[in-house]
Amino acid sequence: MSTQKPVRRITVPQIRNRKGQEPIVSLTSYHAHTAAIVDNYADFILVGDSLGMVMHGMESTVGVPLDLMIMHGKAVVRGTKRALVVVDMPFGTYEESPGVAFRNAARIMKETQCGAVKLEGGKRMAETIRFLTERGVPVMAHIGLTPQSSHVMGGFKTQGRDEESWPEHEEDARAVSQAGAFALVLEGMVEPLAARITKQVDIPTIGIGASAECDGQILVLEDMLGLNPTPPKFVKVYGNLGGQIEAAVKAYAEDVKTREFPTEKEVYR
Ligand code: KIV
């Protein structure tokens, strides 16, 4: 008989209850091996639609299909056992109506076994957030710089530089919180605005390029590992994975060329 206790995943209510408590640690992850490492330290792991750019070389997140999110979501859930896994709803899968959003969110949750979904938008998405949460789909909201709207916004621009725009962002934050979102990503936002929003809503705010005033932080894993040669300016780079991969590949190429390669006996241990 096994004496090992199963490790329970961090739940949506546990994340919601961290408001104003110990900062929430989160990172993106798109694949099983990296997710298994991140799982040891993160409260939640986001399978972000940034995977379109990071994993698939797309120019923006707009072209990411639902099936791709589901495929990477499955990999991350399989690779982890502790963190809450949140999967992004890609552009075009939730904006049309609450019913369409529910159908696609239910597919994501059933097929990946993730614990929640994330979608972009403030006031305009409040009705959909309420519809989903009332039907068993926990929703993380995302406001400020919303990459899926980059064509409308004219690129990736820090939000809130102009104080006159603050009330609109604050209204967005209150609307998604009142609609039942359990957490709120604030992306690319000036510090005083992020601080004001964090004070005004009773759900945790998760910052990315939005200062340390938030209740938690998220970064794109490949950016903070040093794999992206041009990471956003706000990213603190903690590793040099790009350099390490380059050195390893170079050493391998030299070994192959000089026939310094494992003998057949050593290949499968
Ligand atoms: O897709 C993503 O990686 C995200 C984070 C930037 C929050 O939405």
PDB file of C-alpha atoms and ligand atoms in Angstrom:
ATOM      1  CA  MET A   1       0.000   0.000   0.000  1.00  0.00           C
ATOM      2  CA  SER A   2       1.325   3.430  -0.891  1.00  0.00           C
ATOM      3  CA  THR A   3       1.950   5.838   1.967  1.00  0.00           C
ATOM      4  CA  GLN A   4       2.533   8.811  -0.304  1.00  0.00           C
ATOM      5  CA  LYS A   5      -0.063  11.556  -0.004  1.00  0.00           C
ATOM      6  CA  PRO A   6      -1.155  12.995  -3.352  1.00  0.00           C
ATOM      7  CA  VAL A   7      -0.004  16.600  -3.778  1.00  0.00           C
ATOM      8  CA  ARG A   8      -3.037  18.798  -4.234  1.00  0.00           C
ATOM      9  CA  ARG A   9      -2.930  21.600  -6.766  1.00  0.00           C
ATOM     10  CA  ILE A  10      -3.274  25.193  -5.665  1.00  0.00           C
ATOM     11  CA  THR A  11      -6.901  26.184  -6.163  1.00  0.00           C
ATOM     12  CA  VAL A  12      -8.653  29.227  -7.576  1.00  0.00           C
ATOM     13  CA  PRO A  13     -10.006  30.279  -4.111  1.00  0.00           C
ATOM     14  CA  GLN A  14      -6.473  29.985  -2.684  1.00  0.00           C
ATOM     15  CA  ILE A  15      -5.195  32.402  -5.335  1.00  0.00           C
ATOM     16  CA  ARG A  16      -8.140  34.756  -4.766  1.00  0.00           C
ATOM     17  CA  ASN A  17      -7.488  34.726  -0.999  1.00  0.00           C
ATOM     18  CA  ARG A  18      -3.905  35.886  -1.501  1.00  0.00           C
ATOM     19  CA  LYS A  19      -5.148  39.453  -2.035  1.00  0.00           C
ATOM     20  CA  GLY A  20      -2.863  41.716   0.009  1.00  0.00           C
ATOM     21  CA  GLN A  21      -0.986  38.670   1.387  1.00  0.00           C
ATOM     22  CA  GLU A  22       2.276  37.013   0.328  1.00  0.00           C
ATOM     23  CA  PRO A  23       2.999  38.030  -3.301  1.00  0.00           C
ATOM     24  CA  ILE A  24       1.770  35.548  -5.920  1.00  0.00           C
ATOM     25  CA  VAL A  25       4.530  33.983  -8.057  1.00  0.00           C
ATOM     26  CA  SER A  26       3.676  33.053 -11.623  1.00  0.00           C
ATOM     27  CA  LEU A  27       5.351  32.389 -14.951  1.00  0.00           C
ATOM     28  CA  THR A  28       4.257  31.295 -18.377  1.00  0.00           C
ATOM     29  CA  SER A  29       5.117  27.825 -19.568  1.00  0.00           C
ATOM     30  CA  TYR A  30       4.223  26.000 -22.735  1.00  0.00           C
ATOM     31  CA  HIS A  31       5.873  22.645 -22.436  1.00  0.00           C
ATOM     32  CA  ALA A  32       6.081  19.722 -20.030  1.00  0.00           C
ATOM     33  CA  HIS A  33       9.760  19.770 -18.996  1.00  0.00           C
ATOM     34  CA  THR A  34       9.994  23.485 -18.237  1.00  0.00           C
ATOM     35  CA  ALA A  35       6.586  23.411 -16.550  1.00  0.00           C
ATOM     36  CA  ALA A  36       7.819  20.655 -14.201  1.00  0.00           C
ATOM     37  CA  ILE A  37      10.610  22.974 -12.991  1.00  0.00           C
ATOM     38  CA  VAL A  38       8.388  26.058 -12.743  1.00  0.00           C
ATOM     39  CA  ASP A  39       5.859  23.960 -10.808  1.00  0.00           C
ATOM     40  CA  ASN A  40       8.215  23.846  -7.799  1.00  0.00           C
ATOM     41  CA  TYR A  41       8.031  27.613  -7.297  1.00  0.00           C
ATOM     42  CA  ALA A  42       4.997  29.119  -9.028  1.00  0.00           C
ATOM     43  CA  ASP A  43       1.531  29.508  -7.520  1.00  0.00           C
ATOM     44  CA  PHE A  44       0.036  29.426 -10.981  1.00  0.00           C
ATOM     45  CA  ILE A  45       1.410  28.693 -14.447  1.00  0.00           C
ATOM     46  CA  LEU A  46      -0.053  30.488 -17.426  1.00  0.00           C
ATOM     47  CA  VAL A  47      -0.158  28.747 -20.785  1.00  0.00           C
ATOM     48  CA  GLY A  48      -0.182  32.149 -22.440  1.00  0.00           C
ATOM     49  CA  ASP A  49      -1.039  32.814 -26.050  1.00  0.00           C
ATOM     50  CA  SER A  50       2.408  34.464 -26.193  1.00  0.00           C
ATOM     51  CA  LEU A  51       3.364  30.911 -27.186  1.00  0.00           C
ATOM     52  CA  GLY A  52       2.413  31.929 -30.725  1.00  0.00           C
ATOM     53  CA  MET A  53       5.388  34.274 -30.777  1.00  0.00           C
ATOM     54  CA  VAL A  54       7.755  32.396 -28.454  1.00  0.00           C
ATOM     55  CA  MET A  55       7.212  28.818 -29.657  1.00  0.00           C
ATOM     56  CA  HIS A  56       5.927  29.328 -33.178  1.00  0.00           C
ATOM     57  CA  GLY A  57       7.606  32.523 -34.426  1.00  0.00           C
ATOM     58  CA  MET A  58       4.348  34.404 -35.068  1.00  0.00           C
ATOM     59  CA  GLU A  59       4.409  38.224 -35.187  1.00  0.00           C
ATOM     60  CA  SER A  60       1.613  38.640 -32.669  1.00  0.00           C
ATOM     61  CA  THR A  61      -0.822  36.572 -30.634  1.00  0.00           C
ATOM     62  CA  VAL A  62      -3.693  37.307 -33.033  1.00  0.00           C
ATOM     63  CA  GLY A  63      -3.097  34.226 -35.204  1.00  0.00           C
ATOM     64  CA  VAL A  64      -2.995  31.679 -32.378  1.00  0.00           C
ATOM     65  CA  PRO A  65      -5.596  28.915 -32.884  1.00  0.00           C
ATOM     66  CA  LEU A  66      -7.596  27.291 -30.087  1.00  0.00           C
ATOM     67  CA  ASP A  67      -6.241  23.811 -30.874  1.00  0.00           C
ATOM     68  CA  LEU A  68      -2.670  25.035 -30.323  1.00  0.00           C
ATOM     69  CA  MET A  69      -3.598  26.415 -26.871  1.00  0.00           C
ATOM     70  CA  ILE A  70      -5.224  23.088 -26.025  1.00  0.00           C
ATOM     71  CA  MET A  71      -2.186  21.101 -27.176  1.00  0.00           C
ATOM     72  CA  HIS A  72       0.250  23.156 -25.064  1.00  0.00           C
ATOM     73  CA  GLY A  73      -2.239  23.265 -22.161  1.00  0.00           C
ATOM     74  CA  LYS A  74      -2.308  19.453 -22.084  1.00  0.00           C
ATOM     75  CA  ALA A  75       1.504  19.303 -22.047  1.00  0.00           C
ATOM     76  CA  VAL A  76       1.756  21.713 -19.109  1.00  0.00           C
ATOM     77  CA  VAL A  77      -0.937  19.954 -17.078  1.00  0.00           C
ATOM     78  CA  ARG A  78       0.800  16.599 -17.692  1.00  0.00           C
ATOM     79  CA  GLY A  79       4.147  18.054 -16.619  1.00  0.00           C
ATOM     80  CA  THR A  80       2.918  19.565 -13.340  1.00  0.00           C
ATOM     81  CA  LYS A  81       1.184  18.547 -10.141  1.00  0.00           C
ATOM     82  CA  ARG A  82       1.191  21.504  -7.768  1.00  0.00           C
ATOM     83  CA  ALA A  83       0.544  24.863  -9.441  1.00  0.00           C
ATOM     84  CA  LEU A  84      -2.826  26.031 -10.721  1.00  0.00           C
ATOM     85  CA  VAL A  85      -2.688  25.903 -14.537  1.00  0.00           C
ATOM     86  CA  VAL A  86      -4.432  28.746 -16.368  1.00  0.00           C
ATOM     87  CA  VAL A  87      -4.864  28.607 -20.162  1.00  0.00           C
ATOM     88  CA  ASP A  88      -5.330  31.712 -22.336  1.00  0.00           C
ATOM     89  CA  MET A  89      -8.395  31.940 -24.554  1.00  0.00           C
ATOM     90  CA  PRO A  90      -6.999  33.014 -27.938  1.00  0.00           C
ATOM     91  CA  PHE A  91      -8.288  35.901 -30.062  1.00  0.00           C
ATOM     92  CA  GLY A  92     -11.627  35.179 -31.703  1.00  0.00           C
ATOM     93  CA  THR A  93     -12.753  32.443 -29.308  1.00  0.00           C
ATOM     94  CA  TYR A  94     -14.661  34.502 -26.711  1.00  0.00           C
ATOM     95  CA  GLU A  95     -15.456  38.054 -27.891  1.00  0.00           C
ATOM     96  CA  GLU A  96     -18.529  37.252 -30.016  1.00  0.00           C
ATOM     97  CA  SER A  97     -20.920  36.218 -27.247  1.00  0.00           C
ATOM     98  CA  PRO A  98     -20.982  34.652 -23.782  1.00  0.00           C
ATOM     99  CA  GLY A  99     -22.307  31.430 -25.351  1.00  0.00           C
ATOM    100  CA  VAL A 100     -19.407  31.128 -27.790  1.00  0.00           C
ATOM    101  CA  ALA A 101     -16.981  31.928 -24.956  1.00  0.00           C
ATOM    102  CA  PHE A 102     -18.518  29.212 -22.773  1.00  0.00           C
ATOM    103  CA  ARG A 103     -18.319  26.586 -25.501  1.00  0.00           C
ATOM    104  CA  ASN A 104     -14.632  27.304 -26.127  1.00  0.00           C
ATOM    105  CA  ALA A 105     -13.725  27.672 -22.436  1.00  0.00           C
ATOM    106  CA  ALA A 106     -15.431  24.355 -21.685  1.00  0.00           C
ATOM    107  CA  ARG A 107     -13.392  22.718 -24.474  1.00  0.00           C
ATOM    108  CA  ILE A 108     -10.179  24.129 -23.012  1.00  0.00           C
ATOM    109  CA  MET A 109     -11.033  22.932 -19.503  1.00  0.00           C
ATOM    110  CA  LYS A 110     -12.272  19.454 -20.520  1.00  0.00           C
ATOM    111  CA  GLU A 111      -9.458  18.684 -22.940  1.00  0.00           C
ATOM    112  CA  THR A 112      -6.532  20.127 -20.959  1.00  0.00           C
ATOM    113  CA  GLN A 113      -7.819  19.559 -17.400  1.00  0.00           C
ATOM    114  CA  CYS A 114      -6.560  23.059 -16.520  1.00  0.00           C
ATOM    115  CA  GLY A 115      -8.044  24.919 -13.541  1.00  0.00           C
ATOM    116  CA  ALA A 116      -9.010  28.250 -15.139  1.00  0.00           C
ATOM    117  CA  VAL A 117      -8.935  30.331 -18.303  1.00  0.00           C
ATOM    118  CA  LYS A 118      -7.717  33.867 -18.956  1.00  0.00           C
ATOM    119  CA  LEU A 119      -9.214  36.378 -21.374  1.00  0.00           C
ATOM    120  CA  GLU A 120      -8.410  39.966 -22.317  1.00  0.00           C
ATOM    121  CA  GLY A 121     -10.675  42.976 -21.893  1.00  0.00           C
ATOM    122  CA  GLY A 122     -12.333  45.075 -19.197  1.00  0.00           C
ATOM    123  CA  LYS A 123     -15.873  46.415 -19.079  1.00  0.00           C
ATOM    124  CA  ARG A 124     -16.738  44.989 -22.494  1.00  0.00           C
ATOM    125  CA  MET A 125     -16.002  41.439 -21.246  1.00  0.00           C
ATOM    126  CA  ALA A 126     -17.793  41.731 -17.876  1.00  0.00           C
ATOM    127  CA  GLU A 127     -21.004  40.031 -19.046  1.00  0.00           C
ATOM    128  CA  THR A 128     -18.986  37.119 -20.474  1.00  0.00           C
ATOM    129  CA  ILE A 129     -16.912  36.772 -17.298  1.00  0.00           C
ATOM    130  CA  ARG A 130     -20.109  36.577 -15.232  1.00  0.00           C
ATOM    131  CA  PHE A 131     -21.630  34.024 -17.657  1.00  0.00           C
ATOM    132  CA  LEU A 132     -18.549  31.789 -17.453  1.00  0.00           C
ATOM    133  CA  THR A 133     -17.997  31.957 -13.688  1.00  0.00           C
ATOM    134  CA  GLU A 134     -21.677  31.248 -12.977  1.00  0.00           C
ATOM    135  CA  ARG A 135     -21.302  28.100 -15.097  1.00  0.00           C
ATOM    136  CA  GLY A 136     -18.176  26.703 -13.462  1.00  0.00           C
ATOM    137  CA  VAL A 137     -15.387  28.305 -15.480  1.00  0.00           C
ATOM    138  CA  PRO A 138     -12.999  30.344 -13.300  1.00  0.00           C
ATOM    139  CA  VAL A 139     -11.767  33.405 -15.185  1.00  0.00           C
ATOM    140  CA  MET A 140      -8.579  35.424 -14.823  1.00  0.00           C
ATOM    141  CA  ALA A 141      -9.044  38.826 -16.465  1.00  0.00           C
ATOM    142  CA  HIS A 142      -6.354  40.862 -18.267  1.00  0.00           C
ATOM    143  CA  ILE A 143      -6.423  44.639 -18.794  1.00  0.00           C
ATOM    144  CA  GLY A 144      -4.020  47.497 -19.621  1.00  0.00           C
ATOM    145  CA  LEU A 145      -1.854  46.515 -22.561  1.00  0.00           C
ATOM    146  CA  THR A 146      -3.874  43.713 -24.138  1.00  0.00           C
ATOM    147  CA  PRO A 147      -1.770  42.177 -26.941  1.00  0.00           C
ATOM    148  CA  GLN A 148      -4.769  40.684 -28.768  1.00  0.00           C
ATOM    149  CA  SER A 149      -5.939  44.294 -29.399  1.00  0.00           C
ATOM    150  CA  SER A 150      -2.523  45.497 -30.554  1.00  0.00           C
ATOM    151  CA  HIS A 151      -3.894  46.328 -34.020  1.00  0.00           C
ATOM    152  CA  VAL A 152      -6.475  48.672 -32.469  1.00  0.00           C
ATOM    153  CA  MET A 153      -4.019  50.081 -29.927  1.00  0.00           C
ATOM    154  CA  GLY A 154      -1.394  50.745 -32.634  1.00  0.00           C
ATOM    155  CA  GLY A 155       1.235  48.446 -31.146  1.00  0.00           C
ATOM    156  CA  PHE A 156       2.493  47.489 -27.697  1.00  0.00           C
ATOM    157  CA  LYS A 157       2.288  50.704 -25.680  1.00  0.00           C
ATOM    158  CA  THR A 158       2.471  51.333 -21.947  1.00  0.00           C
ATOM    159  CA  GLN A 159      -0.984  52.258 -20.708  1.00  0.00           C
ATOM    160  CA  GLY A 160      -1.844  55.117 -18.348  1.00  0.00           C
ATOM    161  CA  ARG A 161       0.903  57.558 -19.280  1.00  0.00           C
ATOM    162  CA  ASP A 162      -1.857  60.130 -19.619  1.00  0.00           C
ATOM    163  CA  GLU A 163      -3.613  60.613 -16.254  1.00  0.00           C
ATOM    164  CA  GLU A 164      -6.881  61.364 -18.043  1.00  0.00           C
ATOM    165  CA  SER A 165      -7.046  57.714 -19.149  1.00  0.00           C
ATOM    166  CA  TRP A 166      -6.877  56.371 -15.585  1.00  0.00           C
ATOM    167  CA  PRO A 167     -10.644  56.391 -14.836  1.00  0.00           C
ATOM    168  CA  GLU A 168     -11.291  54.161 -17.873  1.00  0.00           C
ATOM    169  CA  HIS A 169      -8.735  51.571 -16.741  1.00  0.00           C
ATOM    170  CA  GLU A 170     -10.037  51.745 -13.166  1.00  0.00           C
ATOM    171  CA  GLU A 171     -13.572  51.176 -14.414  1.00  0.00           C
ATOM    172  CA  ASP A 172     -12.356  48.157 -16.404  1.00  0.00           C
ATOM    173  CA  ALA A 173     -10.726  46.698 -13.293  1.00  0.00           C
ATOM    174  CA  ARG A 174     -13.800  47.183 -11.118  1.00  0.00           C
ATOM    175  CA  ALA A 175     -16.090  45.744 -13.807  1.00  0.00           C
ATOM    176  CA  VAL A 176     -14.176  42.459 -14.216  1.00  0.00           C
ATOM    177  CA  SER A 177     -13.756  42.091 -10.463  1.00  0.00           C
ATOM    178  CA  GLN A 178     -17.479  42.629  -9.836  1.00  0.00           C
ATOM    179  CA  ALA A 179     -18.295  40.194 -12.653  1.00  0.00           C
ATOM    180  CA  GLY A 180     -16.505  37.391 -10.782  1.00  0.00           C
ATOM    181  CA  ALA A 181     -12.941  37.240 -12.120  1.00  0.00           C
ATOM    182  CA  PHE A 182     -10.710  35.633  -9.471  1.00  0.00           C
ATOM    183  CA  ALA A 183      -7.537  37.557 -10.414  1.00  0.00           C
ATOM    184  CA  LEU A 184      -6.558  40.341 -12.762  1.00  0.00           C
ATOM    185  CA  VAL A 185      -3.450  40.661 -14.927  1.00  0.00           C
ATOM    186  CA  LEU A 186      -2.269  44.273 -15.321  1.00  0.00           C
ATOM    187  CA  GLU A 187       0.058  44.450 -18.306  1.00  0.00           C
ATOM    188  CA  GLY A 188       2.217  47.391 -19.417  1.00  0.00           C
ATOM    189  CA  MET A 189       0.834  50.001 -17.048  1.00  0.00           C
ATOM    190  CA  VAL A 190       2.395  52.964 -15.217  1.00  0.00           C
ATOM    191  CA  GLU A 191       3.067  52.340 -11.534  1.00  0.00           C
ATOM    192  CA  PRO A 192       0.635  54.854  -9.964  1.00  0.00           C
ATOM    193  CA  LEU A 193      -2.256  53.475 -11.997  1.00  0.00           C
ATOM    194  CA  ALA A 194      -1.374  49.862 -11.096  1.00  0.00           C
ATOM    195  CA  ALA A 195      -1.213  50.932  -7.432  1.00  0.00           C
ATOM    196  CA  ARG A 196      -4.627  52.631  -7.600  1.00  0.00           C
ATOM    197  CA  ILE A 197      -6.248  49.609  -9.267  1.00  0.00           C
ATOM    198  CA  THR A 198      -4.663  47.204  -6.779  1.00  0.00           C
ATOM    199  CA  LYS A 199      -6.217  49.243  -3.939  1.00  0.00           C
ATOM    200  CA  GLN A 200      -9.633  49.449  -5.612  1.00  0.00           C
ATOM    201  CA  VAL A 201     -10.318  45.784  -6.410  1.00  0.00           C
ATOM    202  CA  ASP A 202     -10.717  42.947  -3.931  1.00  0.00           C
ATOM    203  CA  ILE A 203      -9.084  40.345  -6.210  1.00  0.00           C
ATOM    204  CA  PRO A 204      -5.306  39.967  -6.598  1.00  0.00           C
ATOM    205  CA  THR A 205      -3.630  41.950  -9.351  1.00  0.00           C
ATOM    206  CA  ILE A 206      -0.801  40.218 -11.226  1.00  0.00           C
ATOM    207  CA  GLY A 207       1.660  42.615 -12.831  1.00  0.00           C
ATOM    208  CA  ILE A 208       3.719  42.270 -15.984  1.00  0.00           C
ATOM    209  CA  GLY A 209       5.524  45.524 -16.688  1.00  0.00           C
ATOM    210  CA  ALA A 210       3.172  47.138 -14.178  1.00  0.00           C
ATOM    211  CA  SER A 211       5.476  47.652 -11.150  1.00  0.00           C
ATOM    212  CA  ALA A 212       5.878  45.932  -7.792  1.00  0.00           C
ATOM    213  CA  GLU A 213       2.663  47.565  -6.555  1.00  0.00           C
ATOM    214  CA  CYS A 214       0.659  44.524  -7.707  1.00  0.00           C
ATOM    215  CA  ASP A 215      -0.321  41.517  -5.544  1.00  0.00           C
ATOM    216  CA  GLY A 216       1.841  39.222  -7.668  1.00  0.00           C
ATOM    217  CA  GLN A 217       4.009  39.083 -10.771  1.00  0.00           C
ATOM    218  CA  ILE A 218       4.151  37.133 -14.000  1.00  0.00           C
ATOM    219  CA  LEU A 219       6.847  36.996 -16.674  1.00  0.00           C
ATOM    220  CA  VAL A 220       7.220  35.100 -19.912  1.00  0.00           C
ATOM    221  CA  LEU A 221       9.615  32.288 -18.955  1.00  0.00           C
ATOM    222  CA  GLU A 222      11.801  32.540 -22.068  1.00  0.00           C
ATOM    223  CA  ASP A 223      12.236  36.312 -21.496  1.00  0.00           C
ATOM    224  CA  MET A 224      13.497  35.919 -17.923  1.00  0.00           C
ATOM    225  CA  LEU A 225      15.701  32.933 -18.843  1.00  0.00           C
ATOM    226  CA  GLY A 226      17.647  34.912 -21.423  1.00  0.00           C
ATOM    227  CA  LEU A 227      16.322  33.008 -24.427  1.00  0.00           C
ATOM    228  CA  ASN A 228      14.738  36.035 -26.063  1.00  0.00           C
ATOM    229  CA  PRO A 229      17.482  38.213 -27.634  1.00  0.00           C
ATOM    230  CA  THR A 230      15.215  41.291 -27.391  1.00  0.00           C
ATOM    231  CA  PRO A 231      13.159  40.990 -24.196  1.00  0.00           C
ATOM    232  CA  PRO A 232      10.837  43.853 -23.168  1.00  0.00           C
ATOM    233  CA  LYS A 233      12.674  46.615 -21.248  1.00  0.00           C
ATOM    234  CA  PHE A 234      10.972  45.909 -17.908  1.00  0.00           C
ATOM    235  CA  VAL A 235      12.122  42.253 -17.780  1.00  0.00           C
ATOM    236  CA  LYS A 236      14.833  41.320 -15.287  1.00  0.00           C
ATOM    237  CA  VAL A 237      16.794  38.555 -17.023  1.00  0.00           C
ATOM    238  CA  TYR A 238      17.766  35.855 -14.516  1.00  0.00           C
ATOM    239  CA  GLY A 239      19.518  33.375 -16.814  1.00  0.00           C
ATOM    240  CA  ASN A 240      21.565  33.035 -19.981  1.00  0.00           C
ATOM    241  CA  LEU A 241      19.827  30.118 -21.611  1.00  0.00           C
ATOM    242  CA  GLY A 242      20.388  31.503 -25.105  1.00  0.00           C
ATOM    243  CA  GLY A 243      24.153  31.624 -24.487  1.00  0.00           C
ATOM    244  CA  GLN A 244      24.167  28.182 -22.873  1.00  0.00           C
ATOM    245  CA  ILE A 245      22.249  26.589 -25.738  1.00  0.00           C
ATOM    246  CA  GLU A 246      24.580  28.232 -28.247  1.00  0.00           C
ATOM    247  CA  ALA A 247      27.690  26.932 -26.396  1.00  0.00           C
ATOM    248  CA  ALA A 248      26.223  23.441 -26.072  1.00  0.00           C
ATOM    249  CA  VAL A 249      25.210  23.226 -29.729  1.00  0.00           C
ATOM    250  CA  LYS A 250      28.651  24.484 -30.776  1.00  0.00           C
ATOM    251  CA  ALA A 251      30.395  21.874 -28.592  1.00  0.00           C
ATOM    252  CA  TYR A 252      28.139  19.146 -29.996  1.00  0.00           C
ATOM    253  CA  ALA A 253      28.865  20.218 -33.578  1.00  0.00           C
ATOM    254  CA  GLU A 254      32.601  20.074 -32.848  1.00  0.00           C
ATOM    255  CA  ASP A 255      32.263  16.609 -31.273  1.00  0.00           C
ATOM    256  CA  VAL A 256      30.375  15.318 -34.298  1.00  0.00           C
ATOM    257  CA  LYS A 257      32.944  16.725 -36.694  1.00  0.00           C
ATOM    258  CA  THR A 258      35.929  15.334 -34.750  1.00  0.00           C
ATOM    259  CA  ARG A 259      34.149  12.006 -34.156  1.00  0.00           C
ATOM    260  CA  GLU A 260      34.378  12.586 -30.364  1.00  0.00           C
ATOM    261  CA  PHE A 261      31.004  10.978 -30.002  1.00  0.00           C
ATOM    262  CA  PRO A 262      29.696   8.355 -27.517  1.00  0.00           C
ATOM    263  CA  THR A 263      30.373   4.805 -28.593  1.00  0.00           C
ATOM    264  CA  GLU A 264      27.368   2.607 -29.266  1.00  0.00           C
ATOM    265  CA  LYS A 265      27.634   0.935 -25.849  1.00  0.00           C
ATOM    266  CA  GLU A 266      27.207   4.264 -24.023  1.00  0.00           C
ATOM    267  CA  VAL A 267      24.199   5.452 -25.983  1.00  0.00           C
ATOM    268  CA  TYR A 268      21.321   3.862 -24.039  1.00  0.00           C
ATOM    269  CA  ARG A 269      22.079   3.633 -20.337  1.00  0.00           C
TER     270      ARG A 269
HETATM  271  O1  KIV B   1       0.223  35.322 -23.171  1.00  0.00           O
HETATM  272  C1  KIV B   1       0.890  35.682 -22.192  1.00  0.00           C
HETATM  273  O2  KIV B   1       2.041  35.288 -22.002  1.00  0.00           O
HETATM  274  C2  KIV B   1       0.264  36.611 -21.246  1.00  0.00           C
HETATM  275  C3  KIV B   1       1.143  37.199 -20.192  1.00  0.00           C
HETATM  276  C4  KIV B   1       1.986  38.233 -20.824  1.00  0.00           C
HETATM  277  C5  KIV B   1       0.369  37.711 -19.048  1.00  0.00           C
HETATM  278  O3  KIV B   1      -0.885  36.882 -21.362  1.00  0.00           O
END
